Amino acid sequence: MVARSTTFYYGFRRYILFSCKYVVFLQAMAHEWPGGRSTRFYDFKVQTLRVTKLCNTKEIVTINKMFPGPVVYAQEDDRIIVKVTNETPYNATIHWHGVRQKLSCWFDGPSYITQCPIQAGQTFTYEFTLVKQKGTFFWHAHVSWLRATVYGAIVVYPQTGVPYPFKYPYQEHIVILGEYWLRDVVQLERQVLASGGAAPPADAFTINGHPGPNYNCSRNDIYKIDVVPGKTYLLRLINAGLNMENFFAIANHKLTIVEADAEYTKPFTTDRVMLGPGQTMNVLVTANQPIGKYSMAIGPYMSAQNVAFQNISAVAYFQYLGAVPNSISLPAKLPSFNDNLAVQTVMDGLRSLNPVNVPKEIDTSLFVTVGLNVNKCRSKTPQQNCQGTNNGTMAASMNNISFVKPTISILEAYYKKIGGHFTEDFPGAPLRFYDFVNGAPNNAPNNTQAINGTRTKVLEFGSRVQLIFQDTGTVTTENHPIHLHGYSFYVVGYGTGNFNPQTANFNLVDPPYINTIGVPVGGWAAIRFVADNPGVWFMHCHLDIHQSWGLGAVLIVENGKGEMETLPHPPADLPRC
């Protein structure tokens, strides 16, 4: 018990000392970690910060001038109140990624889905309860591409006296994977969308904001964990990257996965893991190698064809006490950038810790294709605006419909019955079936166009939903990390090729329970959940370029019966568009 309390206490205390002027109130702490079901207040100021990285100095948007931003610490069932004040000229919102927002959809955070952005000089207070949730989550901006720098961890501990389902680690460390751009990311998104073409690769990958020694002017811009020989460490891995999926490995050390997307898993030991943006994973690492300095590295996983990407690894150090300070670090072995098998191996190993209650009967079955499109050029200046494949404009879609965000929030329009901002006709299946993976239309842009629309799918409260995501080969097959707001879901099956109900193998005993699923490249994934949380929930690819191109849709879950199944009225300070 002592190790648990002190590790948490000192991590917490360091955080308070570092940012006490920003935290309005935090539970007073002696040598015990905080009592459950308390309320925690945080004060988030959206502020610009001057940073020098990669030989360049620029202003980035942050929370409280911290990069990565402040950690939100809590316990299962705690209430969280975060006052967000926007002191920048940019629109801002914060999404609490993985938090299921039970009856608190108004505070979910995606811009134009559940709220209008918090404009310059405005304030909005987020309030939600971590109902039966614990583990590693994160928060990030959910407007334009601001989340490139506006992100931070959420660490939710079990209730007092409830142990981890594995031996208590000597220490815990948060390890956030990111991407860093030298350009202004808000302008970058505008320019990329205006060009009709692809997004340029990031200038660097980062680990806790540090690129590491492989990049220019970064020899001293390195994150380091000092470790005691023989001790076991819990690493809370978070992929906060914008447009890239990443492999992570530590030289000569095994990683044992014990949690994925803030739900316990059966322990699974591997040499490396892959996280797409939006995914979190807790891994145990034992310092059982000869004393030395070992690289912790992240590199690219790029499953698409003909896409430029950053291929220089970000490196941090896993350094044993007693190691020679300036010694060369042992390099980590990362898979090659297109190693689909390495990704599948990790996916195959993910199982819920205990048998789970998966919906066996299905009320609503949806089949959703995910993929890219090329639309015909409609510009009078095609050289500037039609830089996609064959002089078209790039797009992305679900069931061949590119999602267009409205000018007010869908939740507000739905709740107040304001017409004209969205329709309720998102199709439950593609308009036509064909060989999605190998026979997809590819005569761009003549037969690769998507329909634009702000379409939603309405689900009855309590309905048991099965959703098949099918990757398509239009433009290129690719692994898409699809995130569903407001829910976690059981991944009951996945495979390569086209989904075939006759041959698909489903795990209905102990499937992983996650909130972001990497739909396999040229393959499919099947998820199940019970629609028991009323509200308007965004479902989208967590590669921001794909989201900007329209790879998303909205699920509206109707109210059930009585107060505990009904969405409350909007907060008084809900931002206006």
Short mmCIF file of N, CA and C in Angstrom, two decimals, residues 157 186 215 218 237 244 251 298 302 310 344 443 493:
data_model
loop_
_atom_site.label_atom_id
_atom_site.label_comp_id
_atom_site.label_asym_id
_atom_site.label_seq_id
_atom_site.Cartn_x
_atom_site.Cartn_y
_atom_site.Cartn_z
N TYR A 157 -7.58 6.79 -10.99
CA TYR A 157 -7.19 5.66 -10.15
C TYR A 157 -8.43 4.89 -9.69
N VAL A 186 -3.45 25.69 -37.43
CA VAL A 186 -4.77 26.17 -37.86
C VAL A 186 -4.69 26.63 -39.32
N TYR A 215 16.63 14.41 -34.46
CA TYR A 215 16.20 15.60 -35.21
C TYR A 215 17.17 16.76 -34.99
N SER A 218 18.08 18.99 -31.54
CA SER A 218 17.27 18.31 -30.51
C SER A 218 18.09 17.37 -29.65
N LEU A 237 0.70 4.82 -21.88
CA LEU A 237 0.95 5.28 -23.26
C LEU A 237 -0.30 5.92 -23.83
N MET A 244 -0.87 10.44 -37.78
CA MET A 244 -0.07 9.23 -37.96
C MET A 244 -0.32 8.21 -36.86
N ALA A 251 14.22 -0.65 -26.35
CA ALA A 251 15.32 -1.55 -26.71
C ALA A 251 15.48 -2.66 -25.67
N ILE A 298 9.49 5.87 -30.93
CA ILE A 298 8.25 5.76 -31.71
C ILE A 298 8.58 6.05 -33.17
N MET A 302 2.45 3.25 -41.43
CA MET A 302 1.71 3.82 -42.56
C MET A 302 1.26 2.69 -43.46
N GLN A 310 6.53 11.11 -42.09
CA GLN A 310 7.77 11.32 -41.34
C GLN A 310 8.33 9.95 -40.98
N GLN A 344 -1.47 -6.67 -36.32
CA GLN A 344 -2.46 -7.73 -36.08
C GLN A 344 -2.09 -8.56 -34.86
N ASN A 443 -11.14 4.98 -60.80
CA ASN A 443 -10.87 5.84 -61.95
C ASN A 443 -11.09 7.29 -61.50
N GLY A 493 -15.08 -8.89 -33.48
CA GLY A 493 -14.40 -9.57 -34.58
C GLY A 493 -13.71 -8.58 -35.50
#
